[in-house]
């Protein structure tokens, strides 16, 4: 029975969810502590390692005498897997793009709605006995009738547009690499535009690009200066796409209306960060894709790939490493 090592420390409940969708014939090897010593001891018998957000240490790969495949639970392997040590040992690498689109798209909408009504502030104030029945009215807006700008229009950008459309919003996207598809655009009620047009015309701006050299600090002082003062910024992609100092400046000076963030330049966020002192912001701890449904969807796709692997068939979403 192939042993599959799970590199992140989870809870018994989370391991239970994985085992629920794991096909018969596999054994899941899980951790009880977050110690690399335990990892090195347990990975020794395993042919496959599943890696999620927790990077797999090179010493753990070196201790994995039987390891033949590292399967990432998501797609972000650049900062979690040392591919040079995989190449050295002839270990293959595959990714799991499935499973995250819906969770992130729903979360973008959640953050936009929550920021539009200052949900975090209203909730925490209510718990302190402060009843903002009228004071939030001048800073609260609706989604219906607004123009949403999507920076990056791949899987998640499009899924988000589908959801905003249901709320009565129209859209514009900036994505120099996306295919032009007028039928899709008509169906989603969106149109392509350049970045400047998007920044100056949209009421809600939602970021859906990967973090690359080109997108790092793509939204900074200059871009905030171009936005309407009524803009809500939503970031569910990667923190460093937005210059956080510029965002704090824009939010605290009233340059923009509000923001909803699931990702940050430094995670976890320091409670002393100036972000935490702002009323016009809603923040979540990188949980856009952290749902039961996403985990099960990912694990179904991942174990289907492991079945291919053990049948000797070609893998889906394999990263071609220079062996
Ligand atoms: P995708 O590859 O389908 O779409 C990304 C799009 O960004 C592509 O269409 C690409 O052309 C576009 N793009 C690349 N560079 C750009 C640029 N400079 N300007 C404008 N557009 C550009 O990926 P996806 O599945 O839609 O995911 C989008 C991003 O969401 C991921 O890269 C990841 O950073 C993030 N994500 C976050 C979470 C989370 O938990 N918060 C989970 C999954 C994904």
PDB file of C-alpha atoms and ligand atoms in Angstrom, residues 100 104 152-157 174-178 208-210 214-215 218 236-238 262-263 286 288-289, ligand 1:
ATOM      1  CA  UNK A 100      -9.563  27.037  -5.548  1.00  0.00           C
ATOM      2  CA  UNK A 104     -11.499  32.714  -4.014  1.00  0.00           C
ATOM      3  CA  UNK A 152      -5.968  39.757 -14.173  1.00  0.00           C
ATOM      4  CA  UNK A 153      -8.777  37.929 -15.930  1.00  0.00           C
ATOM      5  CA  UNK A 154      -7.942  34.234 -15.702  1.00  0.00           C
ATOM      6  CA  UNK A 155      -9.950  31.517 -13.938  1.00  0.00           C
ATOM      7  CA  UNK A 156     -10.597  33.443 -10.723  1.00  0.00           C
ATOM      8  CA  UNK A 157     -11.084  36.871 -12.341  1.00  0.00           C
ATOM      9  CA  UNK A 174      -7.017  44.563 -17.638  1.00  0.00           C
ATOM     10  CA  UNK A 175      -5.066  41.468 -18.656  1.00  0.00           C
ATOM     11  CA  UNK A 176      -2.489  41.825 -21.421  1.00  0.00           C
ATOM     12  CA  UNK A 177      -2.105  38.035 -21.661  1.00  0.00           C
ATOM     13  CA  UNK A 178      -5.781  36.952 -21.642  1.00  0.00           C
ATOM     14  CA  UNK A 208      -6.477  38.413  -9.689  1.00  0.00           C
ATOM     15  CA  UNK A 209      -2.949  38.234 -11.115  1.00  0.00           C
ATOM     16  CA  UNK A 210      -0.079  36.045  -9.971  1.00  0.00           C
ATOM     17  CA  UNK A 214       5.772  42.771 -13.351  1.00  0.00           C
ATOM     18  CA  UNK A 215       2.922  42.740 -10.821  1.00  0.00           C
ATOM     19  CA  UNK A 218       1.636  47.215  -9.429  1.00  0.00           C
ATOM     20  CA  UNK A 236      -7.354  38.006  -2.837  1.00  0.00           C
ATOM     21  CA  UNK A 237      -4.310  37.349  -5.063  1.00  0.00           C
ATOM     22  CA  UNK A 238      -0.951  38.067  -3.384  1.00  0.00           C
ATOM     23  CA  UNK A 262      -7.097  38.334   2.252  1.00  0.00           C
ATOM     24  CA  UNK A 263      -3.371  38.624   1.456  1.00  0.00           C
ATOM     25  CA  UNK A 286      -5.376  34.169   3.640  1.00  0.00           C
ATOM     26  CA  UNK A 288     -10.019  32.606   0.351  1.00  0.00           C
ATOM     27  CA  UNK A 289      -9.485  29.028  -0.722  1.00  0.00           C
TER      28      UNK A 289
HETATM   29  P1  LIG B   1      -4.907  32.261 -13.823  1.00  0.00           P
HETATM   30  O1  LIG B   1      -3.534  31.892 -14.298  1.00  0.00           O
HETATM   31  O2  LIG B   1      -6.084  31.534 -14.372  1.00  0.00           O
HETATM   32  O3  LIG B   1      -5.136  33.842 -14.057  1.00  0.00           O
HETATM   33  C1  LIG B   1      -4.172  34.799 -13.807  1.00  0.00           C
HETATM   34  C2  LIG B   1      -4.333  35.875 -14.870  1.00  0.00           C
HETATM   35  O4  LIG B   1      -3.456  36.957 -14.549  1.00  0.00           O
HETATM   36  C3  LIG B   1      -3.958  35.380 -16.285  1.00  0.00           C
HETATM   37  O5  LIG B   1      -5.052  35.562 -17.179  1.00  0.00           O
HETATM   38  C4  LIG B   1      -2.769  36.253 -16.652  1.00  0.00           C
HETATM   39  O6  LIG B   1      -2.747  36.587 -18.039  1.00  0.00           O
HETATM   40  C5  LIG B   1      -3.002  37.486 -15.789  1.00  0.00           C
HETATM   41  N1  LIG B   1      -1.816  38.301 -15.618  1.00  0.00           N
HETATM   42  C6  LIG B   1      -0.519  37.905 -15.482  1.00  0.00           C
HETATM   43  N2  LIG B   1       0.288  38.977 -15.398  1.00  0.00           N
HETATM   44  C7  LIG B   1      -0.504  40.061 -15.479  1.00  0.00           C
HETATM   45  C8  LIG B   1      -0.260  41.461 -15.482  1.00  0.00           C
HETATM   46  N3  LIG B   1       0.984  41.942 -15.365  1.00  0.00           N
HETATM   47  N4  LIG B   1      -1.305  42.308 -15.585  1.00  0.00           N
HETATM   48  C9  LIG B   1      -2.574  41.837 -15.702  1.00  0.00           C
HETATM   49  N5  LIG B   1      -2.875  40.522 -15.755  1.00  0.00           N
HETATM   50  C10 LIG B   1      -1.846  39.652 -15.640  1.00  0.00           C
HETATM   51  O7  LIG B   1      -4.853  32.145 -12.237  1.00  0.00           O
HETATM   52  P2  LIG B   1      -6.107  32.143 -11.240  1.00  0.00           P
HETATM   53  O8  LIG B   1      -6.459  30.739 -10.914  1.00  0.00           O
HETATM   54  O9  LIG B   1      -7.138  33.062 -11.752  1.00  0.00           O
HETATM   55  O10 LIG B   1      -5.413  32.752  -9.933  1.00  0.00           O
HETATM   56  C11 LIG B   1      -5.051  34.127  -9.876  1.00  0.00           C
HETATM   57  C12 LIG B   1      -4.189  34.371  -8.659  1.00  0.00           C
HETATM   58  O11 LIG B   1      -4.972  34.218  -7.483  1.00  0.00           O
HETATM   59  C13 LIG B   1      -3.065  33.351  -8.443  1.00  0.00           C
HETATM   60  O12 LIG B   1      -1.925  33.645  -9.221  1.00  0.00           O
HETATM   61  C14 LIG B   1      -2.786  33.477  -6.976  1.00  0.00           C
HETATM   62  O13 LIG B   1      -1.818  34.516  -6.783  1.00  0.00           O
HETATM   63  C15 LIG B   1      -4.107  33.922  -6.407  1.00  0.00           C
HETATM   64  N6  LIG B   1      -4.711  32.899  -5.532  1.00  0.00           N
HETATM   65  C16 LIG B   1      -4.942  33.251  -4.238  1.00  0.00           C
HETATM   66  C17 LIG B   1      -5.509  32.328  -3.363  1.00  0.00           C
HETATM   67  C18 LIG B   1      -5.787  32.689  -1.920  1.00  0.00           C
HETATM   68  O14 LIG B   1      -5.908  31.791  -1.104  1.00  0.00           O
HETATM   69  N7  LIG B   1      -5.921  33.954  -1.562  1.00  0.00           N
HETATM   70  C19 LIG B   1      -5.826  31.042  -3.826  1.00  0.00           C
HETATM   71  C20 LIG B   1      -5.609  30.737  -5.170  1.00  0.00           C
HETATM   72  C21 LIG B   1      -5.040  31.675  -6.003  1.00  0.00           C
END
